[in-house]
Every structure is written in structure tokens, then in C-alpha cells.
Amino acid sequence: MSEIPESASGVVWQSSPPGSIYDYIRVASFSIGPDGLVDQWSRRAVDLFGVPAQEAMGKDPVEAFMPVGLRERGRRRVAEVLDGKEWTGLVPFRIPGRQRSEGIAEMYVMPSETSAGERAALCIVVDVRALRRIETDLAASQAIFGQSPFGFLLFGTDLTVQRANQRFATVFGGSADDHRGRTVHDYLSRPEAERMTAALQRVLETGESVTELQIVGAAPGSTDRRHWAINLYRVHSGTGRPIGVAGLGIDVTRRHNAAREAANARRNLALLNEAGARIGNSLDLEATARELLDVAVPGFCDLASVDLYQGLLTGDEAPPGRWGSSHDVGYGAGSAELRRVAFASAVSDTPTRAPLGAPGGGCCGTDTVEVGSVHRYPFNSPCAGALRTGRLRTMPGQEGGLVQSTLVVPMVAHDTVVGLVQFSRTKGSEPFGERDRALAVELAARAAVCIDNARLYRREHERALILQRSLLPPGDPEAAGLDIACRYLPGTTATEVGGDWFDVIELPGHRTALVIGDVMGRGLRAAVAMGELRTAVRTLAQLDLEPAEVLSHLDEIARGLGAPAGAQQSGRAHKARGPELSEVYLATCVYAVYDPVTRRCTFANAGHLPPVLVEPGEQALLLDVPPGMPLGVGGEPFEEVEVDIPEGSLLALYTDGLVESRDQTLDEGLKAFRSALADPARPLEDVCDHVLTTLDTSHGEDDIALLMARIQGLPTEAVGDWRLPREPRSVGRARELARAQLTAWDLDALVDTVELLVSELVTNALRYGEGEIRLRLLRDRTLVCEVWDAGLVQPRRRRARDTDEGGRGLQLVGLLSAAWGSRRTPRGKTVWFELPLPDGDRAAEPTVEQLLSMF
């Protein structure tokens, strides 16, 4: 803007900038000489009338610019003006060369004089249409600016308020004029004011508009946080020169709150959906608690912890606390022992342990609680109250602490309180709302149901494990002439209870029965079926039956297991048993009896995989044992196979889970199993471990049972075997042979007892038996004495009458021996007794009462 030197009066004169009011109202001027003709024509007149000066000069303005009907009146007005009168009025005008008038001009005509003193006139003309447009624009501007329901500000180039509307003044106080000259710092906090100032400066410099600028503040005298959406655009003069920035502010607090509520609702729904997908994937109490916190932190809160009742974790049979009952004590009283099982934090500098009662600082105590530690909440604390009532409590954070507030939520499942979860938000985070409290209760309830399910599963699972493990042999079973090693692997931790079993059963004469079986199916039903079959095998084994007979009886038992009471006959049982039970109680089994004296093993197979034998220096081979039908099918007899096994050989019994899986065929698995037994001379436990690590045992499709035995046999010097004729002097001969053998074995302490018991058995063989008598003594971990004869009548222990002179021999055998019995043989029977060795657990001497009880 240019300036000219000051005048004498000190007033500064300056030229008007482009875009002044005169550019809008279109003021023009021309003059009329004494002859009534135009003698001056301004450039503005050229713009207004569209007539160049050379065409207008010397023309009669009435004839040139006025319609025909108005010319007479026009001439009178011109004459009056030239006569010295002023005149103002509206005059229609037309542009020369056009048929119709183009508009109306407001004209001010004033008399003037020439230099010669002649009268003339000066005419000032304004286009009425331009005036009307200005009036309309001003009215519209006033209506938009003044009547707008939104706050309206006009900032000057110095970013001060030039004008404010009444709506803005209503919010921020005072009248609209009171806000002139203020800046945004007078209305907003410093950070928000700086953001607003930067936006104004950017709009003023670049001309780029800003829409939906989010500003947060509070009206004067109010503490409520308001949200405004600000739209800014640059304002220009008629020539395009920037003269300021216009700002339109809309209060969007309700919209912001609604959007926040909608976002919270979406977040809560997403959290619930995530909780349904992630919580309860494992039937583990601690894992479920950690899954809850993985969902909640940081999506819902900043800090969180989970406490579960200690009795719940230790498998206490007492139920967790039930809330709402007046008799609640212990768990339900809220002050029982709890264990901190999980803690999570989204705050980087938060320790892994938190004050008692609040993950980041609470009011239930001052001691810290580490994950895994056991603690109690004070009886009158909010945490204990939440446990007692089963209702959510809200705890404020401590003054100067990290936590803003904490939601203490009891974990309730089926009206049962299983623990407590605490959600905390730190200062600076959004406070918990009503929706948050409802979500916290829902998250805790979902986790509580999963934890209660895990508790019930753990209890039932532990019971099933106790059942199954009680039915499996001990970890290191012992047998005469055998070195035993065994392994059992569940398919997965979730199916740790299955139907595979193995057993090592001691038989009379230092013989051993090796059993392995597989009930079809998995789970508790298969384990129960396995237990019933294993018990039946042990019972049948004690009868000292041949292996094929054992499987035949076992088949009958298996077919009757699924039948209801009173329907045990084969036909009725088969009809009464549904297809599901029939499948569950089908099983395969190998029953083998090993005699360490003869080093001979007798096998019978019921649909099971064949045993594997590895002789010293030879490759592993599958024994050719007829497979037979599975137990429970019936209708087919079982065959026996006798195999002589050399000293040092390795015998392996196994289930199909070891050699067959979805990724490995049976033939491939058997080949890999035989290859894994290539070095059987290593310690037997190492051989077992090598087999399990070499083969695919982690497929999780089926249980795996492995029973391995290394053949050692009884040495020749540990066996005394004699045949005696059937005559009375054989009794004395039997005593002499027994005494001599015991002396050779340095078992003099047993001579008297053995002589007495041998006399009784040989005498019974002579009196009640048939054929040749055989006496055999076996020394291993115990001493076994056997008397064989060809008679089929089994000895029966009975109580002798007071007047009887005999009948007390077997009672004496039962009193003096650790065990005794009788079994059938292919050519008669064998009566035996067993005594512990002197350095072992000796049998107690019979009491006087026991001896007198025989009479």
C-alpha cells in the first residue's frame, strides 16, 4: 500500500487498495455543457453504460440514453438543472444501439459553471442493480454470520478476532463485540491453542482449508470437557487479496461421546469374541487364568491379576465357596487361602508382583504378592467382600500411585466362587464406565466356567489316572530268570487315560507270565475295560492254566463285560450289548509264560501283534505266533506256540501305537522297530529309551505300551531235580536229598522246615497220587519245593476233627511256608511250597495258638 507525503495539517493521504467499496457500487460521472450536450465522459461511465467516450461526447444525453417515452420529462429536468436547480432521482437508461433499456441508475445532478460563467451540470450515477446486490449480499452475510446456530469467528491477518457471532458469544460469554481483538489463547489451553494457531497460520499462508479439526476444551466456568470440530478457510477481497480466516466451530461432544460409546461397544464385543476363542483352550487352571489376562491386557485394562482358591489348585474335594449363603465359611468367607496364579501389565516399568488386593496398588493390604505365592485377604477388605458376596467392587487408586481405579471381580461359575480377578487402569487412561463393569463381570464369568470345568476335569482325570496306574505293574517289576523293563506313553496329555496295559505275573515254580493287551478305544471307558480284563488275567494266571486256556476264559469274560446284569449268557449278552459297548470291550492280547529252568516260553495270541525276539548275535525277528481272534469276538480256539529262548536273548511285547500311525504304515513301523533293537546287549533301560526316541512316538494318535525282558534263566546249580519210586522209603529218601541240597546251597537254616514239609508232600503223593514221584528244589530269590505225581486229584486243605489222627499236613504246610499251592500238569499235578531265603524276609514262626488250631 503506497503512501504520499504528509500535508501541512499532518493528515496522511493514501491511495485506496484494490477491492474498495467503490469497486462494488460502480459510481460513474459525466458533465453536461451549457448547450445541454455531454462535454465530459469518465471511464467509470464507460464501464457502466458500455459507451466509449468518443461516442458519448457531444451527444444529447436525453436523446442518447433515455427511452422515447421519458425524453420530454428528461428535457425539462435538464433545463431545470441548467437553470440552477439540483435534482436526485432514479432514471431508466439504455445502451445505445439496443431496443430495450438495460437498467435503472440512481443519478445526482448538480449545477456547475464553466470558466466563462456559463451554467453547466455535473452528473454522478450509481447502478441501482449493484446497490441492490450489495444490500442482498450484506443481508445474506449478516444472516449467515449472525443467525448461524454454530460459532462463527473472523480472524484478521494478525490472527486476532475481528468479528464473532452471537452463538459464539453465548458459549464463551459476553456480547459479540466483547470478543474483538482476542486470540485463541483466551479460549483454549496452551497445547490446544498452539494447535489452533498453527492451523490458522497454515490456512492464511497456503489458502488450503482445514476441515474437522478436533479441539478439546471447556467453556468458561465449566469443568466439562467439550469437543469441537473446527472448519477454517481463508477470506479474500474482491481482487483476491487475503484479508483474514473464517472459522466455523461445531460442538460435537454428543457425537464424540456417541462415537466413543460405539467404539467401546465394538471393542467390548471384539473382546468377548476373542475371549470365547482364546479362554478355555486348555483344561489347565493356571493356563486358563493366563489366557484371561492375555485377552484383557492391554485391550481392556493396563494391569490385571488372577487369584484362585488354594484348595481348588491342590485338588481339595471340598467345593469352592458358594456365595449368598449365611453359613459360608472357609472358601466362601472370602478370607480363605488364595494363590496368585497370573499377573499381566501393559506398563513397561511395572514389577512382576503387585500390592495385595490391587495389581498396581490397592487398599486391601500393603504386602506384595508374587505369582505363585499363597495369601489371604483381610476379612473386611473389598476383595474379601467381593468373594463373600459374589459381586463386583470398585476400588479407587492410592493418592500419588500408578493406578487410577481397580475393578475387583469375583469369578463365579454355577453359583460357585472359584477365585478373584482384578482389572486396573492407570492414571491417564479412560476411567471405567458402566459398560466396562458389565464386560469385566462377563470376562470373569467366562473364565470361571472354564476354570471350573478344568477343575472338574482335573479331578476326574486324576481319579482315572489313579485307576489306570494302580492297574499297571510297578515301575521295576521283578521275575526269576528275567531282567524286565517297561514303558507306557499316553497318546496325548488330554488322553492320558487309555486301554493299553501290560503285566508281569509271578507263577509257581519261578515261572513268569508276561502279558500285553490293547482295549479298542480311549478314555475312561477303555481304562475301565482294561482294568477288568487285567484283573481277570491275574485271576486266571493264579489258576496256573495254560496260555491258550487263559485267553479262552478271557474271551468269555470280555464278551460278557458289556452285558447288563442277568444277561451274562453268551446269546443274551450279545443281543443286550449295544454296538458301542461291543466295540469298547474288544481287545487284543498276548499271554506268554516263561520257565527259567527250561528257558522255554509258551505263547498264545488273541489278535495282537507278534512278539519280537532278538537272539545274541542275530537280527530281530517276529515270532510266528498264530494271531487268533481279538478278545470279545468268540467262536475260535486259541493256539499255543513253545519257543526255546537262548540265554541273553531279548523278548519284546508292544502295542500298535509304537509301530503304526497316520504317517507310518504297520510294515514300516515293524521294520523300524526291529532296526531299533539292533544292539540288544546294552542295559535294558537304555534299549527301551533308544526305541522310544528312534520311533515316532509323539504322533498322539494312540497309547504306547512296551514290555521288554532279557532272558537269563536259572543256572543248573540252582536246580535240584530227582525222581523217586512209588514206595514208602521214598519219604526218607526225599528228606535226605533235600537236606543235602540245602547244605550245598548253604541254607542250613531251612533244613528242618524243608524236611518236615517235604515229608508231608511226598507222603500225600504216595497216599493219594499215582505213578512216579518227582521232587524238585529251585533256588532264586526264594526257595521253591515241588512234588510231582501222575494223580489228577488236587489236594484240598481241610480242618481235622479232634479225634482224627491225620489230615493236618496241609495245615502245617500253610503255617510254615510263605506260600503253597497246587497246579495241574499235562501228566498229573504238582504241589509246591515257597520259603524266603535266610537273608530275605523270613516267614514268621507259627504261634502256639496257630499250632493248637490244627487240633
PDB file of N, CA, C and O in Angstrom, residues 29-78:
ATOM      1  N   SER A  29     -19.402   9.167 -13.488  1.00  0.00           N
ATOM      2  CA  SER A  29     -19.714  10.623 -13.576  1.00  0.00           C
ATOM      3  C   SER A  29     -19.536  11.104 -15.028  1.00  0.00           C
ATOM      4  O   SER A  29     -18.746  10.517 -15.779  1.00  0.00           O
ATOM      5  N   PHE A  30     -20.294  12.120 -15.384  1.00  0.00           N
ATOM      6  CA  PHE A  30     -20.126  12.824 -16.664  1.00  0.00           C
ATOM      7  C   PHE A  30     -20.687  14.238 -16.453  1.00  0.00           C
ATOM      8  O   PHE A  30     -21.379  14.510 -15.464  1.00  0.00           O
ATOM      9  N   SER A  31     -20.413  15.146 -17.365  1.00  0.00           N
ATOM     10  CA  SER A  31     -20.885  16.545 -17.231  1.00  0.00           C
ATOM     11  C   SER A  31     -21.590  16.982 -18.519  1.00  0.00           C
ATOM     12  O   SER A  31     -21.328  16.441 -19.590  1.00  0.00           O
ATOM     13  N   ILE A  32     -22.507  17.967 -18.334  1.00  0.00           N
ATOM     14  CA  ILE A  32     -23.291  18.497 -19.459  1.00  0.00           C
ATOM     15  C   ILE A  32     -22.954  20.003 -19.591  1.00  0.00           C
ATOM     16  O   ILE A  32     -22.974  20.736 -18.594  1.00  0.00           O
ATOM     17  N   GLY A  33     -22.648  20.387 -20.811  1.00  0.00           N
ATOM     18  CA  GLY A  33     -22.271  21.776 -21.059  1.00  0.00           C
ATOM     19  C   GLY A  33     -23.499  22.692 -21.127  1.00  0.00           C
ATOM     20  O   GLY A  33     -24.647  22.235 -21.015  1.00  0.00           O
ATOM     21  N   PRO A  34     -23.276  24.012 -21.338  1.00  0.00           N
ATOM     22  CA  PRO A  34     -24.384  24.966 -21.410  1.00  0.00           C
ATOM     23  C   PRO A  34     -25.355  24.644 -22.540  1.00  0.00           C
ATOM     24  O   PRO A  34     -26.536  24.986 -22.467  1.00  0.00           O
ATOM     25  N   ASP A  35     -24.913  23.936 -23.562  1.00  0.00           N
ATOM     26  CA  ASP A  35     -25.784  23.598 -24.674  1.00  0.00           C
ATOM     27  C   ASP A  35     -26.567  22.315 -24.448  1.00  0.00           C
ATOM     28  O   ASP A  35     -27.278  21.817 -25.326  1.00  0.00           O
ATOM     29  N   GLY A  36     -26.421  21.759 -23.265  1.00  0.00           N
ATOM     30  CA  GLY A  36     -27.175  20.533 -22.950  1.00  0.00           C
ATOM     31  C   GLY A  36     -26.553  19.278 -23.522  1.00  0.00           C
ATOM     32  O   GLY A  36     -27.178  18.203 -23.482  1.00  0.00           O
ATOM     33  N   LEU A  37     -25.359  19.376 -24.049  1.00  0.00           N
ATOM     34  CA  LEU A  37     -24.682  18.219 -24.624  1.00  0.00           C
ATOM     35  C   LEU A  37     -23.567  17.751 -23.687  1.00  0.00           C
ATOM     36  O   LEU A  37     -23.023  18.520 -22.899  1.00  0.00           O
ATOM     37  N   VAL A  38     -23.186  16.437 -23.797  1.00  0.00           N
ATOM     38  CA  VAL A  38     -22.143  15.847 -22.945  1.00  0.00           C
ATOM     39  C   VAL A  38     -20.807  16.418 -23.360  1.00  0.00           C
ATOM     40  O   VAL A  38     -20.433  16.349 -24.546  1.00  0.00           O
ATOM     41  N   ASP A  39     -20.101  16.992 -22.381  1.00  0.00           N
ATOM     42  CA  ASP A  39     -18.783  17.503 -22.707  1.00  0.00           C
ATOM     43  C   ASP A  39     -17.661  16.800 -21.917  1.00  0.00           C
ATOM     44  O   ASP A  39     -16.498  17.028 -22.175  1.00  0.00           O
ATOM     45  N   GLN A  40     -18.017  15.925 -20.944  1.00  0.00           N
ATOM     46  CA  GLN A  40     -17.042  15.086 -20.233  1.00  0.00           C
ATOM     47  C   GLN A  40     -17.668  13.686 -20.005  1.00  0.00           C
ATOM     48  O   GLN A  40     -18.846  13.577 -19.668  1.00  0.00           O
ATOM     49  N   TRP A  41     -16.838  12.655 -20.125  1.00  0.00           N
ATOM     50  CA  TRP A  41     -17.337  11.250 -20.006  1.00  0.00           C
ATOM     51  C   TRP A  41     -16.251  10.433 -19.293  1.00  0.00           C
ATOM     52  O   TRP A  41     -15.174  10.196 -19.839  1.00  0.00           O
ATOM     53  N   SER A  42     -16.522  10.057 -18.036  1.00  0.00           N
ATOM     54  CA  SER A  42     -15.493   9.355 -17.235  1.00  0.00           C
ATOM     55  C   SER A  42     -15.365   7.874 -17.639  1.00  0.00           C
ATOM     56  O   SER A  42     -16.227   7.307 -18.330  1.00  0.00           O
ATOM     57  N   ARG A  43     -14.252   7.313 -17.242  1.00  0.00           N
ATOM     58  CA  ARG A  43     -14.050   5.879 -17.549  1.00  0.00           C
ATOM     59  C   ARG A  43     -15.069   4.983 -16.826  1.00  0.00           C
ATOM     60  O   ARG A  43     -15.463   3.937 -17.323  1.00  0.00           O
ATOM     61  N   ARG A  44     -15.476   5.411 -15.644  1.00  0.00           N
ATOM     62  CA  ARG A  44     -16.497   4.636 -14.946  1.00  0.00           C
ATOM     63  C   ARG A  44     -17.812   4.647 -15.728  1.00  0.00           C
ATOM     64  O   ARG A  44     -18.555   3.666 -15.715  1.00  0.00           O
ATOM     65  N   ALA A  45     -18.085   5.810 -16.406  1.00  0.00           N
ATOM     66  CA  ALA A  45     -19.285   5.902 -17.249  1.00  0.00           C
ATOM     67  C   ALA A  45     -19.175   4.937 -18.417  1.00  0.00           C
ATOM     68  O   ALA A  45     -20.172   4.332 -18.849  1.00  0.00           O
ATOM     69  N   VAL A  46     -17.959   4.798 -18.925  1.00  0.00           N
ATOM     70  CA  VAL A  46     -17.749   3.814 -19.995  1.00  0.00           C
ATOM     71  C   VAL A  46     -18.089   2.419 -19.492  1.00  0.00           C
ATOM     72  O   VAL A  46     -18.770   1.647 -20.175  1.00  0.00           O
ATOM     73  N   ASP A  47     -17.622   2.070 -18.270  1.00  0.00           N
ATOM     74  CA  ASP A  47     -17.905   0.736 -17.718  1.00  0.00           C
ATOM     75  C   ASP A  47     -19.383   0.550 -17.432  1.00  0.00           C
ATOM     76  O   ASP A  47     -19.936  -0.535 -17.661  1.00  0.00           O
ATOM     77  N   LEU A  48     -20.063   1.607 -16.917  1.00  0.00           N
ATOM     78  CA  LEU A  48     -21.457   1.466 -16.527  1.00  0.00           C
ATOM     79  C   LEU A  48     -22.382   1.387 -17.754  1.00  0.00           C
ATOM     80  O   LEU A  48     -23.235   0.493 -17.829  1.00  0.00           O
ATOM     81  N   PHE A  49     -22.204   2.328 -18.718  1.00  0.00           N
ATOM     82  CA  PHE A  49     -23.137   2.393 -19.847  1.00  0.00           C
ATOM     83  C   PHE A  49     -22.660   1.593 -21.050  1.00  0.00           C
ATOM     84  O   PHE A  49     -23.422   1.356 -21.985  1.00  0.00           O
ATOM     85  N   GLY A  50     -21.371   1.199 -21.020  1.00  0.00           N
ATOM     86  CA  GLY A  50     -20.848   0.432 -22.158  1.00  0.00           C
ATOM     87  C   GLY A  50     -20.655   1.274 -23.399  1.00  0.00           C
ATOM     88  O   GLY A  50     -20.659   0.721 -24.513  1.00  0.00           O
ATOM     89  N   VAL A  51     -20.507   2.631 -23.232  1.00  0.00           N
ATOM     90  CA  VAL A  51     -20.362   3.538 -24.389  1.00  0.00           C
ATOM     91  C   VAL A  51     -18.996   4.213 -24.302  1.00  0.00           C
ATOM     92  O   VAL A  51     -18.680   4.838 -23.278  1.00  0.00           O
ATOM     93  N   PRO A  52     -18.172   4.123 -25.350  1.00  0.00           N
ATOM     94  CA  PRO A  52     -16.866   4.789 -25.319  1.00  0.00           C
ATOM     95  C   PRO A  52     -17.038   6.311 -25.269  1.00  0.00           C
ATOM     96  O   PRO A  52     -18.081   6.843 -25.643  1.00  0.00           O
ATOM     97  N   ALA A  53     -15.999   7.009 -24.814  1.00  0.00           N
ATOM     98  CA  ALA A  53     -16.076   8.468 -24.644  1.00  0.00           C
ATOM     99  C   ALA A  53     -16.278   9.174 -25.978  1.00  0.00           C
ATOM    100  O   ALA A  53     -17.039  10.154 -26.076  1.00  0.00           O
ATOM    101  N   GLN A  54     -15.620   8.702 -27.062  1.00  0.00           N
ATOM    102  CA  GLN A  54     -15.731   9.365 -28.336  1.00  0.00           C
ATOM    103  C   GLN A  54     -17.135   9.289 -28.902  1.00  0.00           C
ATOM    104  O   GLN A  54     -17.537  10.157 -29.715  1.00  0.00           O
ATOM    105  N   GLU A  55     -17.904   8.259 -28.472  1.00  0.00           N
ATOM    106  CA  GLU A  55     -19.272   8.158 -28.942  1.00  0.00           C
ATOM    107  C   GLU A  55     -20.231   8.990 -28.091  1.00  0.00           C
ATOM    108  O   GLU A  55     -21.304   9.369 -28.541  1.00  0.00           O
ATOM    109  N   ALA A  56     -19.844   9.213 -26.811  1.00  0.00           N
ATOM    110  CA  ALA A  56     -20.748   9.935 -25.923  1.00  0.00           C
ATOM    111  C   ALA A  56     -20.555  11.451 -26.007  1.00  0.00           C
ATOM    112  O   ALA A  56     -21.497  12.224 -25.786  1.00  0.00           O
ATOM    113  N   MET A  57     -19.297  11.891 -26.317  1.00  0.00           N
ATOM    114  CA  MET A  57     -19.014  13.326 -26.310  1.00  0.00           C
ATOM    115  C   MET A  57     -19.834  14.026 -27.413  1.00  0.00           C
ATOM    116  O   MET A  57     -19.954  13.545 -28.530  1.00  0.00           O
ATOM    117  N   GLY A  58     -20.486  15.189 -27.021  1.00  0.00           N
ATOM    118  CA  GLY A  58     -21.283  15.983 -27.965  1.00  0.00           C
ATOM    119  C   GLY A  58     -22.677  15.453 -28.168  1.00  0.00           C
ATOM    120  O   GLY A  58     -23.400  15.975 -29.019  1.00  0.00           O
ATOM    121  N   LYS A  59     -23.061  14.435 -27.460  1.00  0.00           N
ATOM    122  CA  LYS A  59     -24.388  13.869 -27.627  1.00  0.00           C
ATOM    123  C   LYS A  59     -25.321  14.466 -26.583  1.00  0.00           C
ATOM    124  O   LYS A  59     -24.904  14.837 -25.491  1.00  0.00           O
ATOM    125  N   ASP A  60     -26.640  14.510 -26.977  1.00  0.00           N
ATOM    126  CA  ASP A  60     -27.687  14.911 -26.036  1.00  0.00           C
ATOM    127  C   ASP A  60     -27.967  13.689 -25.164  1.00  0.00           C
ATOM    128  O   ASP A  60     -28.387  12.622 -25.669  1.00  0.00           O
ATOM    129  N   PRO A  61     -27.704  13.729 -23.841  1.00  0.00           N
ATOM    130  CA  PRO A  61     -27.872  12.541 -23.005  1.00  0.00           C
ATOM    131  C   PRO A  61     -29.309  12.059 -22.976  1.00  0.00           C
ATOM    132  O   PRO A  61     -29.546  10.858 -22.835  1.00  0.00           O
ATOM    133  N   VAL A  62     -30.280  13.000 -23.151  1.00  0.00           N
ATOM    134  CA  VAL A  62     -31.682  12.567 -23.142  1.00  0.00           C
ATOM    135  C   VAL A  62     -31.969  11.744 -24.378  1.00  0.00           C
ATOM    136  O   VAL A  62     -32.602  10.677 -24.319  1.00  0.00           O
ATOM    137  N   GLU A  63     -31.521  12.233 -25.539  1.00  0.00           N
ATOM    138  CA  GLU A  63     -31.776  11.519 -26.780  1.00  0.00           C
ATOM    139  C   GLU A  63     -30.985  10.216 -26.832  1.00  0.00           C
ATOM    140  O   GLU A  63     -31.436   9.211 -27.386  1.00  0.00           O
ATOM    141  N   ALA A  64     -29.778  10.228 -26.248  1.00  0.00           N
ATOM    142  CA  ALA A  64     -28.897   9.063 -26.407  1.00  0.00           C
ATOM    143  C   ALA A  64     -29.214   7.929 -25.426  1.00  0.00           C
ATOM    144  O   ALA A  64     -29.123   6.751 -25.778  1.00  0.00           O
ATOM    145  N   PHE A  65     -29.615   8.229 -24.197  1.00  0.00           N
ATOM    146  CA  PHE A  65     -29.668   7.187 -23.159  1.00  0.00           C
ATOM    147  C   PHE A  65     -31.044   6.960 -22.556  1.00  0.00           C
ATOM    148  O   PHE A  65     -31.208   6.010 -21.775  1.00  0.00           O
ATOM    149  N   MET A  66     -32.029   7.846 -22.875  1.00  0.00           N
ATOM    150  CA  MET A  66     -33.337   7.672 -22.248  1.00  0.00           C
ATOM    151  C   MET A  66     -34.333   7.097 -23.248  1.00  0.00           C
ATOM    152  O   MET A  66     -34.271   7.375 -24.437  1.00  0.00           O
ATOM    153  N   PRO A  67     -35.262   6.280 -22.703  1.00  0.00           N
ATOM    154  CA  PRO A  67     -36.308   5.740 -23.590  1.00  0.00           C
ATOM    155  C   PRO A  67     -37.144   6.877 -24.183  1.00  0.00           C
ATOM    156  O   PRO A  67     -37.209   7.984 -23.621  1.00  0.00           O
ATOM    157  N   VAL A  68     -37.830   6.625 -25.305  1.00  0.00           N
ATOM    158  CA  VAL A  68     -38.571   7.665 -26.036  1.00  0.00           C
ATOM    159  C   VAL A  68     -39.666   8.264 -25.167  1.00  0.00           C
ATOM    160  O   VAL A  68     -39.881   9.476 -25.139  1.00  0.00           O
ATOM    161  N   GLY A  69     -40.356   7.466 -24.404  1.00  0.00           N
ATOM    162  CA  GLY A  69     -41.485   7.959 -23.624  1.00  0.00           C
ATOM    163  C   GLY A  69     -41.069   8.873 -22.484  1.00  0.00           C
ATOM    164  O   GLY A  69     -41.908   9.565 -21.921  1.00  0.00           O
ATOM    165  N   LEU A  70     -39.814   8.842 -22.099  1.00  0.00           N
ATOM    166  CA  LEU A  70     -39.361   9.650 -20.975  1.00  0.00           C
ATOM    167  C   LEU A  70     -38.527  10.857 -21.415  1.00  0.00           C
ATOM    168  O   LEU A  70     -38.021  11.594 -20.570  1.00  0.00           O
ATOM    169  N   ARG A  71     -38.372  11.024 -22.709  1.00  0.00           N
ATOM    170  CA  ARG A  71     -37.464  12.082 -23.173  1.00  0.00           C
ATOM    171  C   ARG A  71     -37.998  13.489 -22.857  1.00  0.00           C
ATOM    172  O   ARG A  71     -37.242  14.399 -22.518  1.00  0.00           O
ATOM    173  N   GLU A  72     -39.299  13.721 -22.977  1.00  0.00           N
ATOM    174  CA  GLU A  72     -39.866  15.037 -22.716  1.00  0.00           C
ATOM    175  C   GLU A  72     -39.628  15.454 -21.281  1.00  0.00           C
ATOM    176  O   GLU A  72     -39.214  16.592 -21.021  1.00  0.00           O
ATOM    177  N   ARG A  73     -39.873  14.513 -20.335  1.00  0.00           N
ATOM    178  CA  ARG A  73     -39.626  14.822 -18.931  1.00  0.00           C
ATOM    179  C   ARG A  73     -38.132  15.026 -18.681  1.00  0.00           C
ATOM    180  O   ARG A  73     -37.721  15.892 -17.905  1.00  0.00           O
ATOM    181  N   GLY A  74     -37.321  14.263 -19.388  1.00  0.00           N
ATOM    182  CA  GLY A  74     -35.885  14.395 -19.227  1.00  0.00           C
ATOM    183  C   GLY A  74     -35.382  15.764 -19.654  1.00  0.00           C
ATOM    184  O   GLY A  74     -34.489  16.325 -19.017  1.00  0.00           O
ATOM    185  N   ARG A  75     -35.962  16.302 -20.773  1.00  0.00           N
ATOM    186  CA  ARG A  75     -35.518  17.614 -21.246  1.00  0.00           C
ATOM    187  C   ARG A  75     -35.861  18.688 -20.227  1.00  0.00           C
ATOM    188  O   ARG A  75     -35.085  19.646 -20.005  1.00  0.00           O
ATOM    189  N   ARG A  76     -37.036  18.559 -19.567  1.00  0.00           N
ATOM    190  CA  ARG A  76     -37.415  19.555 -18.571  1.00  0.00           C
ATOM    191  C   ARG A  76     -36.451  19.508 -17.405  1.00  0.00           C
ATOM    192  O   ARG A  76     -36.058  20.562 -16.886  1.00  0.00           O
ATOM    193  N   ARG A  77     -36.052  18.320 -16.970  1.00  0.00           N
ATOM    194  CA  ARG A  77     -35.149  18.190 -15.827  1.00  0.00           C
ATOM    195  C   ARG A  77     -33.792  18.798 -16.154  1.00  0.00           C
ATOM    196  O   ARG A  77     -33.188  19.482 -15.332  1.00  0.00           O
ATOM    197  N   VAL A  78     -33.331  18.560 -17.377  1.00  0.00           N
ATOM    198  CA  VAL A  78     -32.031  19.123 -17.768  1.00  0.00           C
ATOM    199  C   VAL A  78     -32.116  20.651 -17.800  1.00  0.00           C
ATOM    200  O   VAL A  78     -31.195  21.349 -17.350  1.00  0.00           O
TER     201      VAL A  78
END
